[in-house]
Structure formats: C-alpha cells, structure tokens
Amino acid sequence: MTQEASLSSDRSAANPASASLRRLLDYPFRVFFLATGIWAVLAVPLWLLMLFGVIDAPSALPSLLWHQHEMLFGLLHPAIAGFLLTAVCVWTQTERLQGLPLLGLALVWLAGRITMLAGEMLPGGLVMAVNLAFLPLVMLDAGRRIVAVRQWRQLVLMVVLGALWAAQLGFWLAPYGVAPSVAMLATMLLMLVIGGRITPAFSAGWLRMRGETELAARIANRRWLERSMLALAAILLVAVVLQVSALVAVAALALAVVTAARIALWRGWRVRAEPLLWILHLSLAWIPVALLLLALGQFGLVPATAWLHAAGVGAMGGLILGVMSRVALGHTGRPLVLPAGIASAFVLIHAGAVLRVTAAVSVGPWLPLIAVSTLCWVIAYGLFVARYTPILLAPRPDGRPG
C-alpha cells in the first residue's frame, strides 16, 4: 500500500461517516441509486396517505398529479442519472462526475422532491424551475462527453431524454393533457433503447460463460427491427400528441408486435436460472403488454389509463430495480451474485405489477388490490435499500475507483 493510500485509509477509519459520504459521491451510480431506492419506498405510500386524507401535505399539485409527476420524473430521473452518467464515462473513456459537482446535482434532485411536497407555500414558477432543472443538467454532462469523442450513435439517448424533458415541461403547463402519456412513451422508448443494448449482451455473455457459444451467437438485435421500432415509436408519439385515436391504436399495436418480436429474439427463457438476467427480460416484456392495453383503451375495451400502470410498475419499476441491482455489483468490483432477498424483490415487483394492472382494468376489488400491490412495491425496493446501502457506501474490495 502506498503512503497516500495508507493516509487515506487512516482518515477513513478515523471518520467513517465522512468516508462513506465521499464514497457515495465517488461515482454517479452510488448516490443516485440510493436516492432512487429510498424515494421508491417513500413516494407510493405517501401518495396513498394523501389520497385517503391520512396526511394533508402542502404539495405543489393535487395528490393524483403529484403521484404522476413523482413516478414519471421524481423516481425515474435519478435512476437515469445513476445509470447514464456512469455508463457514458465507460463508453467515452472520460473522467466521471464526482465530488462536489455530483453533490450539487444530487441536491438539485432533492430540492425538486422537497418543493413538490411543500410547493403549496412556494411560488409555482419556482417549483417548476427547480423540477425542470435536473434532467438538462444530466443531459449536459452526458452530452458533452459524447460530443467530445464523437460517439454520434449515443445521441439517440439525448433525443429521447429531450422528449422526456419536453413532456415534463408539458406536464407543468397542461397537467391534465397528454403530457403524462408522452412522458411514459418516451420512458418506454428509453427502456427499449438501453434495454436493447444491455439485455442481449448480458444474456449472450452469460451463455458463453457456460459454453453455449452457438446459442449465444443467435442472440442479437436485427437492424430492421430496430429501425421499425424507432419509426413506429415516433409515429405513436405524434399520434398521442395530436390525439388521433385510430392512429394511436394502429401504431401501438404495430409497435407491440415489433417489440415483442425483438424481445423474443433475445431468448430470455434460456437465462431463467439467473435472476439478474430474467428480471431484465421480464421487465421489458411488460412494454408490449402496455402497448396492447394502450391500443385496447382507444376502443374502450379497457380503461384508458390501464397501460400506464403496466408500463410504470411492470416495465419501469422492474427494469430500474434489475439494472440498479446489477450495476451496483459490477461497478463496485463485486461478483454478480445477488445479495439475500433480492431475487424475492424481483418476484415481488412483478407480482405488484400484475395486481396493479388487475386493479386498473377493474377486475377485483380496487382498494385491496392497490394495497397489496403497494406493499409488494415497498417491500421490493425496501429490500434493495437494505441490502445495497452497505454496498453503495463501501469501498471496492479491489481498492480501485468505483
């Protein structure tokens, strides 16, 4: 051990709280994954308590709108920041955001959550400005790295994030309009783009490690499917913005078929023995389900908002949990072996999604289904917080940055 490393170790031992804070700010995934997990545990129960009048929070928006904003933006944004700002540094081989600048970015996100809960006492413009500030800052940090090394293929992520930010702006300007639907569609597209990179790659790598090289070679994206997916997603977004129901239904059905085919080609059933992989496949499989519900909703066959719950709880909730669980292990230099209880968390998040969608389509008693679904969600993310907080606060076992 060098003298510098020895001195650093001595300081950490003398002040463990300070050392943990420094490590939390050493990489974007550490602070933002912890923030995502904690807010996931708090936000949904808070909404139910507000909805039923148990608490009277001076929130910036009525309880339902507050819930929509916090799920679509408050919860999603730190998950995006934790993954993207870590991944972009690897893709571009650039120095990561860390220390005080990272703390400043995290405080912007935290200020958004505080102003949303106490916004009734604050100027509306201030609350809006604080909440709209976070995602552009994330895009600025990621975008400047991408442009610096001319990785133009990564700019598709910036375009999707730009659409997500525009939807957030639209939410503030017209909260009862199409903005929540546009935001969820942009989120689904982001999941399809990022999930389409990591899910087949991780699955093929796992199969190769087990000697199934021929099968691994078959797991790949088809370019025509990728292009079809992007084109149909663009058409669907335009149709939703223009509120052309017939076009929404056709585009949603077509996109459901394309995304289902794309996911099936990744052969998720072949990796069912590995929870860190099946959670990715299963979560993404909720996207064609959500698109089918969106199409059916245009004909009045299911409630118009049912698809939002399939996408929000099943796809978004499951994928965030799965990606955070894997990235936190890999980037802290630990074996890709799940801590105790996390596989159960994966099961619970999808059980909760089934119950939430069941409640949304009015099959069964609404309140008990919502209550049990919420309990599944809270336990799942509570397990993540309990098991991963020590990992996110601890140094890498090999002593490397991460």
Coordinates of C-alpha atoms in Angstrom, one line a residue:
M1 CA 0.0 0.0 0.0
T2 CA 1.3 3.4 -0.9
Q3 CA 1.8 6.1 1.7
E4 CA -1.1 8.2 0.2
A5 CA -3.4 5.2 0.3
S6 CA -2.4 4.4 3.8
L7 CA -3.1 8.0 4.9
S8 CA -6.5 7.9 3.2
S9 CA -7.3 4.6 4.9
D10 CA -6.3 6.1 8.3
R11 CA -8.6 9.1 7.7
S12 CA -11.5 6.8 6.7
A13 CA -11.0 4.8 9.8
A14 CA -10.9 7.9 12.0
N15 CA -14.1 9.4 10.4
P16 CA -16.2 6.6 8.9
A17 CA -19.2 8.9 8.2
S18 CA -17.1 11.3 6.2
A19 CA -15.5 8.4 4.3
S20 CA -19.0 6.9 3.5
L21 CA -20.1 10.3 2.1
R22 CA -17.0 10.6 0.0
R23 CA -17.6 7.1 -1.4
L24 CA -21.2 8.0 -2.1
L25 CA -20.1 10.9 -4.2
D26 CA -17.3 8.9 -5.9
Y27 CA -19.4 7.7 -8.8
P28 CA -22.9 8.8 -10.0
F29 CA -24.5 5.4 -9.6
R30 CA -23.8 5.3 -5.9
V31 CA -25.7 8.4 -4.8
F32 CA -28.4 8.2 -7.4
F33 CA -29.2 4.5 -7.0
L34 CA -29.5 5.0 -3.2
A35 CA -31.8 8.1 -3.8
T36 CA -33.9 6.1 -6.3
G37 CA -34.4 3.2 -3.8
I38 CA -35.3 5.5 -0.9
W39 CA -37.7 7.6 -2.9
A40 CA -39.4 4.4 -4.3
V41 CA -40.0 3.2 -0.8
L42 CA -41.5 6.6 0.3
A43 CA -43.3 8.0 -2.7
V44 CA -46.0 5.4 -3.3
P45 CA -47.1 5.1 0.3
L46 CA -47.1 8.9 0.6
W47 CA -49.5 9.1 -2.3
L48 CA -51.9 6.7 -0.8
L49 CA -51.8 8.5 2.5
M50 CA -52.5 11.8 0.7
L51 CA -55.2 10.2 -1.4
F52 CA -57.2 8.9 1.6
G53 CA -56.7 12.0 3.6
V54 CA -54.5 10.5 6.3
I55 CA -52.0 13.3 5.7
D56 CA -52.5 16.7 4.3
A57 CA -49.3 17.5 2.6
P58 CA -48.9 21.1 1.2
S59 CA -47.9 19.6 -2.1
A60 CA -47.4 21.7 -5.2
L61 CA -50.0 19.7 -7.1
P62 CA -53.2 17.7 -6.2
S63 CA -52.4 14.2 -4.9
L64 CA -53.0 12.4 -8.2
L65 CA -50.9 14.8 -10.2
W66 CA -48.2 14.7 -7.5
H67 CA -48.2 10.9 -7.8
Q68 CA -47.9 11.0 -11.6
H69 CA -45.1 13.6 -11.5
E70 CA -43.1 11.8 -8.9
M71 CA -43.4 8.4 -10.6
L72 CA -42.7 9.7 -14.1
F73 CA -40.0 12.2 -13.2
G74 CA -39.1 12.2 -9.5
L75 CA -38.3 8.5 -9.4
L76 CA -37.2 8.0 -13.0
H77 CA -34.7 10.9 -13.2
P78 CA -32.2 9.7 -10.5
A79 CA -32.3 6.2 -12.0
I80 CA -31.5 7.6 -15.4
A81 CA -28.7 9.8 -13.9
G82 CA -27.1 7.0 -12.0
F83 CA -27.0 4.7 -15.0
L84 CA -26.3 7.1 -17.8
L85 CA -23.6 9.3 -16.1
T86 CA -21.8 6.1 -15.1
A87 CA -22.2 4.3 -18.5
V88 CA -21.2 7.3 -20.6
C89 CA -17.9 7.6 -18.7
V90 CA -17.2 4.0 -19.7
W91 CA -18.4 4.4 -23.3
T92 CA -16.4 7.6 -23.8
Q93 CA -13.4 6.8 -21.5
T94 CA -13.8 10.1 -19.8
E95 CA -13.4 11.1 -16.2
R96 CA -16.6 10.7 -14.2
L97 CA -18.7 13.3 -12.5
Q98 CA -17.7 13.1 -8.8
G99 CA -17.3 15.0 -5.5
L100 CA -18.9 18.5 -5.1
P101 CA -20.3 18.8 -8.7
L102 CA -22.0 15.4 -8.2
L103 CA -23.3 16.6 -4.8
G104 CA -24.6 19.7 -6.4
L105 CA -26.5 17.7 -9.0
A106 CA -28.0 15.4 -6.3
L107 CA -29.1 18.4 -4.3
V108 CA -30.9 19.8 -7.4
W109 CA -32.9 16.5 -7.5
L110 CA -33.5 16.6 -3.7
A111 CA -34.7 20.2 -4.0
G112 CA -37.2 19.1 -6.5
R113 CA -38.7 16.5 -4.2
I114 CA -38.9 19.0 -1.3
T115 CA -40.5 21.7 -3.4
M116 CA -43.1 19.2 -4.8
L117 CA -44.1 18.2 -1.2
A118 CA -44.1 21.7 0.1
G119 CA -44.8 23.6 -3.1
E120 CA -48.2 25.0 -1.9
M121 CA -46.3 27.5 0.1
L122 CA -43.9 28.5 -2.7
P123 CA -44.3 30.4 -6.0
G124 CA -45.4 28.0 -8.7
G125 CA -42.7 29.2 -11.1
L126 CA -40.0 28.4 -8.6
V127 CA -41.3 24.9 -8.1
M128 CA -41.5 24.3 -11.8
A129 CA -38.0 25.8 -12.5
V130 CA -36.4 23.6 -9.8
N131 CA -38.0 20.4 -11.1
L132 CA -37.2 21.2 -14.7
A133 CA -33.5 21.9 -14.0
F134 CA -32.3 18.4 -13.2
L135 CA -32.7 16.5 -16.5
P136 CA -31.0 19.2 -18.6
L137 CA -28.0 19.1 -16.3
V138 CA -27.8 15.3 -16.7
M139 CA -28.0 15.7 -20.5
L140 CA -25.4 18.4 -20.4
D141 CA -22.8 16.3 -18.6
A142 CA -23.5 13.2 -20.7
G143 CA -23.8 15.1 -24.0
R144 CA -20.5 17.0 -23.7
R145 CA -18.7 13.7 -23.3
I146 CA -20.5 12.1 -26.2
V147 CA -19.7 15.0 -28.5
A148 CA -16.1 15.3 -27.3
V149 CA -15.3 11.8 -28.6
R150 CA -17.8 11.9 -31.5
Q151 CA -19.8 8.9 -30.4
W152 CA -22.8 10.0 -32.5
R153 CA -24.7 6.8 -32.1
Q154 CA -25.2 7.8 -28.4
L155 CA -27.1 10.9 -29.4
V156 CA -30.3 8.9 -29.8
L157 CA -30.4 8.8 -26.0
M158 CA -30.1 12.6 -25.9
V159 CA -33.1 12.9 -28.3
V160 CA -35.2 10.6 -26.1
L161 CA -34.2 12.4 -23.0
G162 CA -35.1 15.7 -24.7
A163 CA -38.6 14.3 -25.4
L164 CA -38.9 13.2 -21.8
W165 CA -38.0 16.7 -20.6
A166 CA -40.4 18.3 -23.1
A167 CA -43.1 16.1 -21.7
Q168 CA -42.2 17.2 -18.2
L169 CA -42.5 20.8 -19.3
G170 CA -45.8 20.0 -20.9
F171 CA -46.9 18.4 -17.6
W172 CA -46.4 21.7 -15.8
L173 CA -48.1 23.8 -18.5
A174 CA -51.1 21.5 -19.0
P175 CA -51.1 18.7 -16.3
Y176 CA -54.4 17.3 -17.4
G177 CA -53.4 17.0 -21.1
V178 CA -51.3 14.3 -23.0
A179 CA -48.0 15.1 -21.2
P180 CA -48.2 12.0 -18.8
S181 CA -48.8 9.7 -21.8
V182 CA -46.0 11.3 -23.8
A183 CA -43.6 11.0 -20.8
M184 CA -44.4 7.3 -20.4
L185 CA -44.0 6.6 -24.1
A186 CA -40.6 8.4 -24.0
T187 CA -39.7 6.4 -21.0
M188 CA -40.7 3.2 -22.7
L189 CA -38.6 4.1 -25.7
L190 CA -35.6 4.9 -23.5
M191 CA -36.0 1.4 -21.8
L192 CA -36.2 -0.2 -25.2
V193 CA -33.0 1.5 -26.4
I194 CA -30.9 0.9 -23.3
G195 CA -32.5 -2.5 -22.6
G196 CA -31.9 -3.4 -26.2
R197 CA -28.2 -2.9 -25.6
I198 CA -27.6 -4.4 -22.3
T199 CA -30.1 -7.3 -22.1
P200 CA -29.0 -9.3 -25.2
A201 CA -25.3 -8.5 -24.5
F202 CA -25.5 -9.7 -20.9
S203 CA -27.5 -12.8 -21.8
A204 CA -25.1 -13.8 -24.6
G205 CA -22.2 -13.3 -22.3
W206 CA -23.8 -15.5 -19.6
L207 CA -24.4 -18.2 -22.1
R208 CA -20.9 -18.1 -23.5
M209 CA -19.5 -18.5 -20.0
R210 CA -21.5 -21.7 -19.8
G211 CA -20.1 -23.0 -23.1
E212 CA -23.2 -22.3 -25.1
T213 CA -21.5 -20.3 -27.7
E214 CA -23.7 -21.3 -30.6
L215 CA -26.8 -20.2 -28.8
A216 CA -25.1 -17.0 -27.6
A217 CA -24.4 -16.1 -31.2
R218 CA -28.1 -16.2 -32.1
I219 CA -28.9 -13.5 -29.5
A220 CA -28.7 -10.3 -31.4
N221 CA -30.7 -7.3 -32.5
R222 CA -32.0 -7.2 -36.0
R223 CA -31.4 -3.8 -37.7
W224 CA -34.7 -3.8 -39.5
L225 CA -36.5 -4.4 -36.2
E226 CA -34.5 -1.6 -34.5
R227 CA -35.4 0.9 -37.3
S228 CA -39.1 -0.3 -37.3
M229 CA -39.2 0.2 -33.6
L230 CA -37.9 3.8 -33.7
A231 CA -40.1 4.7 -36.6
L232 CA -43.3 3.3 -35.0
A233 CA -42.4 4.9 -31.7
A234 CA -42.1 8.3 -33.4
I235 CA -45.5 7.8 -35.2
L236 CA -47.1 6.8 -31.9
L237 CA -45.7 9.8 -30.1
V238 CA -47.1 12.2 -32.8
A239 CA -50.5 10.4 -32.7
V240 CA -50.7 10.7 -28.9
V241 CA -49.8 14.4 -29.1
L242 CA -52.4 15.0 -31.8
Q243 CA -54.9 12.7 -30.0
V244 CA -55.8 10.8 -33.2
S245 CA -57.3 7.7 -31.5
A246 CA -57.3 5.4 -34.6
L247 CA -53.7 6.1 -35.4
V248 CA -52.7 5.6 -31.7
A249 CA -54.4 2.2 -31.8
V250 CA -52.8 1.1 -35.0
A251 CA -49.3 2.4 -34.1
A252 CA -49.5 0.9 -30.6
L253 CA -50.5 -2.5 -31.9
A254 CA -47.8 -2.5 -34.5
L255 CA -45.2 -1.4 -32.0
A256 CA -46.3 -4.1 -29.6
V257 CA -45.7 -6.7 -32.3
V258 CA -42.3 -5.3 -33.1
T259 CA -41.1 -5.0 -29.5
A260 CA -42.5 -8.5 -28.6
A261 CA -40.6 -10.0 -31.6
R262 CA -37.4 -8.1 -30.7
I263 CA -37.6 -9.3 -27.0
A264 CA -38.4 -12.9 -28.1
L265 CA -35.2 -13.0 -30.2
W266 CA -33.2 -12.5 -27.1
R267 CA -34.4 -15.9 -25.8
G268 CA -35.0 -14.9 -22.3
W269 CA -36.2 -18.3 -21.3
R270 CA -32.6 -19.6 -21.8
V271 CA -31.3 -17.4 -18.9
R272 CA -34.2 -18.2 -16.5
A273 CA -31.7 -19.6 -14.0
E274 CA -30.1 -16.2 -13.5
P275 CA -32.3 -13.6 -11.7
L276 CA -30.0 -10.7 -12.8
L277 CA -30.9 -11.6 -16.4
W278 CA -34.5 -12.8 -16.3
I279 CA -35.5 -9.6 -14.4
L280 CA -34.4 -7.6 -17.5
H281 CA -36.3 -9.8 -20.0
L282 CA -39.4 -9.9 -17.9
S283 CA -39.5 -6.2 -17.2
L284 CA -39.1 -5.3 -20.9
A285 CA -41.9 -7.8 -21.8
W286 CA -44.3 -5.5 -20.0
I287 CA -43.8 -2.9 -22.7
P288 CA -45.7 -4.8 -25.5
V289 CA -48.3 -5.6 -22.8
A290 CA -48.7 -1.9 -22.1
L291 CA -48.8 -1.1 -25.8
L292 CA -51.6 -3.6 -26.3
L293 CA -53.5 -2.1 -23.4
L294 CA -53.0 1.3 -24.9
A295 CA -54.5 0.1 -28.2
L296 CA -57.4 -1.6 -26.5
G297 CA -58.1 1.6 -24.5
Q298 CA -58.7 3.5 -27.7
F299 CA -61.7 1.3 -28.4
G300 CA -63.0 1.5 -24.8
L301 CA -62.2 -2.2 -24.2
V302 CA -60.1 -1.4 -21.1
P303 CA -59.8 1.8 -19.1
A304 CA -57.7 4.4 -20.9
T305 CA -55.1 4.6 -18.2
A306 CA -54.5 0.9 -17.6
W307 CA -51.5 0.8 -19.9
L308 CA -49.7 3.4 -17.8
H309 CA -49.6 1.0 -14.8
A310 CA -48.3 -1.9 -16.9
A311 CA -45.5 0.4 -18.2
G312 CA -44.9 2.2 -14.9
V313 CA -44.9 -0.6 -12.4
G314 CA -44.0 -3.6 -14.5
A315 CA -41.6 -2.2 -17.1
M316 CA -40.1 0.8 -15.4
G317 CA -40.3 -0.4 -11.8
G318 CA -38.9 -3.8 -12.7
L319 CA -36.2 -2.6 -15.0
I320 CA -34.9 0.1 -12.7
L321 CA -34.7 -2.5 -9.9
G322 CA -32.9 -5.0 -12.1
V323 CA -30.4 -2.6 -13.6
M324 CA -29.5 -1.0 -10.3
S325 CA -29.0 -4.4 -8.7
R326 CA -26.6 -5.4 -11.4
V327 CA -24.7 -2.2 -12.0
A328 CA -24.1 -1.6 -8.2
L329 CA -22.5 -5.0 -8.0
G330 CA -20.4 -4.8 -11.2
H331 CA -19.2 -1.2 -10.7
T332 CA -18.2 -1.8 -7.1
G333 CA -16.0 -4.8 -8.2
R334 CA -18.2 -7.5 -6.6
P335 CA -19.2 -10.8 -8.1
L336 CA -22.5 -10.8 -9.9
V337 CA -24.2 -12.7 -7.1
L338 CA -27.4 -11.2 -5.7
P339 CA -27.5 -10.4 -2.0
A340 CA -30.0 -12.3 0.0
G341 CA -33.6 -11.4 -0.7
I342 CA -33.1 -9.5 -3.9
A343 CA -34.4 -12.4 -6.1
S344 CA -37.6 -12.2 -4.0
A345 CA -37.7 -8.5 -4.6
F346 CA -37.7 -9.2 -8.3
V347 CA -40.7 -11.5 -7.9
L348 CA -42.5 -9.1 -5.7
I349 CA -42.1 -6.1 -8.1
H350 CA -43.8 -8.1 -10.9
A351 CA -46.4 -9.6 -8.6
G352 CA -47.2 -6.0 -7.6
A353 CA -47.4 -5.0 -11.3
V354 CA -49.9 -7.8 -12.0
L355 CA -52.1 -6.7 -9.1
R356 CA -51.9 -3.0 -10.1
V357 CA -52.9 -3.7 -13.7
T358 CA -55.7 -6.0 -12.4
A359 CA -57.0 -3.1 -10.3
A360 CA -56.6 -0.8 -13.3
V361 CA -58.8 -2.9 -15.6
S362 CA -61.4 -3.2 -12.8
V363 CA -61.1 -6.9 -12.2
G364 CA -61.5 -7.5 -8.5
P365 CA -61.8 -5.1 -5.5
W366 CA -59.8 -1.9 -6.2
L367 CA -58.7 -1.0 -2.7
P368 CA -57.3 -4.4 -1.6
L369 CA -55.5 -4.8 -4.9
I370 CA -53.9 -1.4 -4.6
A371 CA -52.9 -2.0 -1.0
V372 CA -51.2 -5.4 -1.7
S373 CA -49.6 -4.0 -4.9
T374 CA -48.2 -1.1 -2.9
L375 CA -46.9 -3.5 -0.3
C376 CA -45.2 -5.6 -2.9
W377 CA -43.6 -2.5 -4.3
V378 CA -42.4 -1.1 -0.9
I379 CA -41.0 -4.5 0.2
A380 CA -39.2 -5.0 -3.1
Y381 CA -37.5 -1.6 -3.0
G382 CA -37.1 -1.8 0.7
L383 CA -35.1 -5.0 0.2
F384 CA -32.9 -3.1 -2.3
V385 CA -32.2 -0.3 0.1
A386 CA -31.5 -2.7 3.0
R387 CA -29.1 -4.9 1.0
Y388 CA -27.4 -2.3 -1.2
T389 CA -26.9 0.6 1.1
P390 CA -23.8 -1.1 2.7
I391 CA -22.6 -1.9 -0.8
L392 CA -23.1 1.7 -2.1
L393 CA -21.4 3.2 0.9
A394 CA -18.4 0.7 1.0
P395 CA -15.2 0.9 -1.0
R396 CA -14.5 -1.5 -3.8
P397 CA -12.8 -4.7 -2.5
D398 CA -10.0 -4.3 -5.0
G399 CA -9.3 -0.7 -4.0
R400 CA -10.0 0.8 -7.5
P401 CA -12.2 3.8 -8.1
G402 CA -15.9 2.8 -8.5

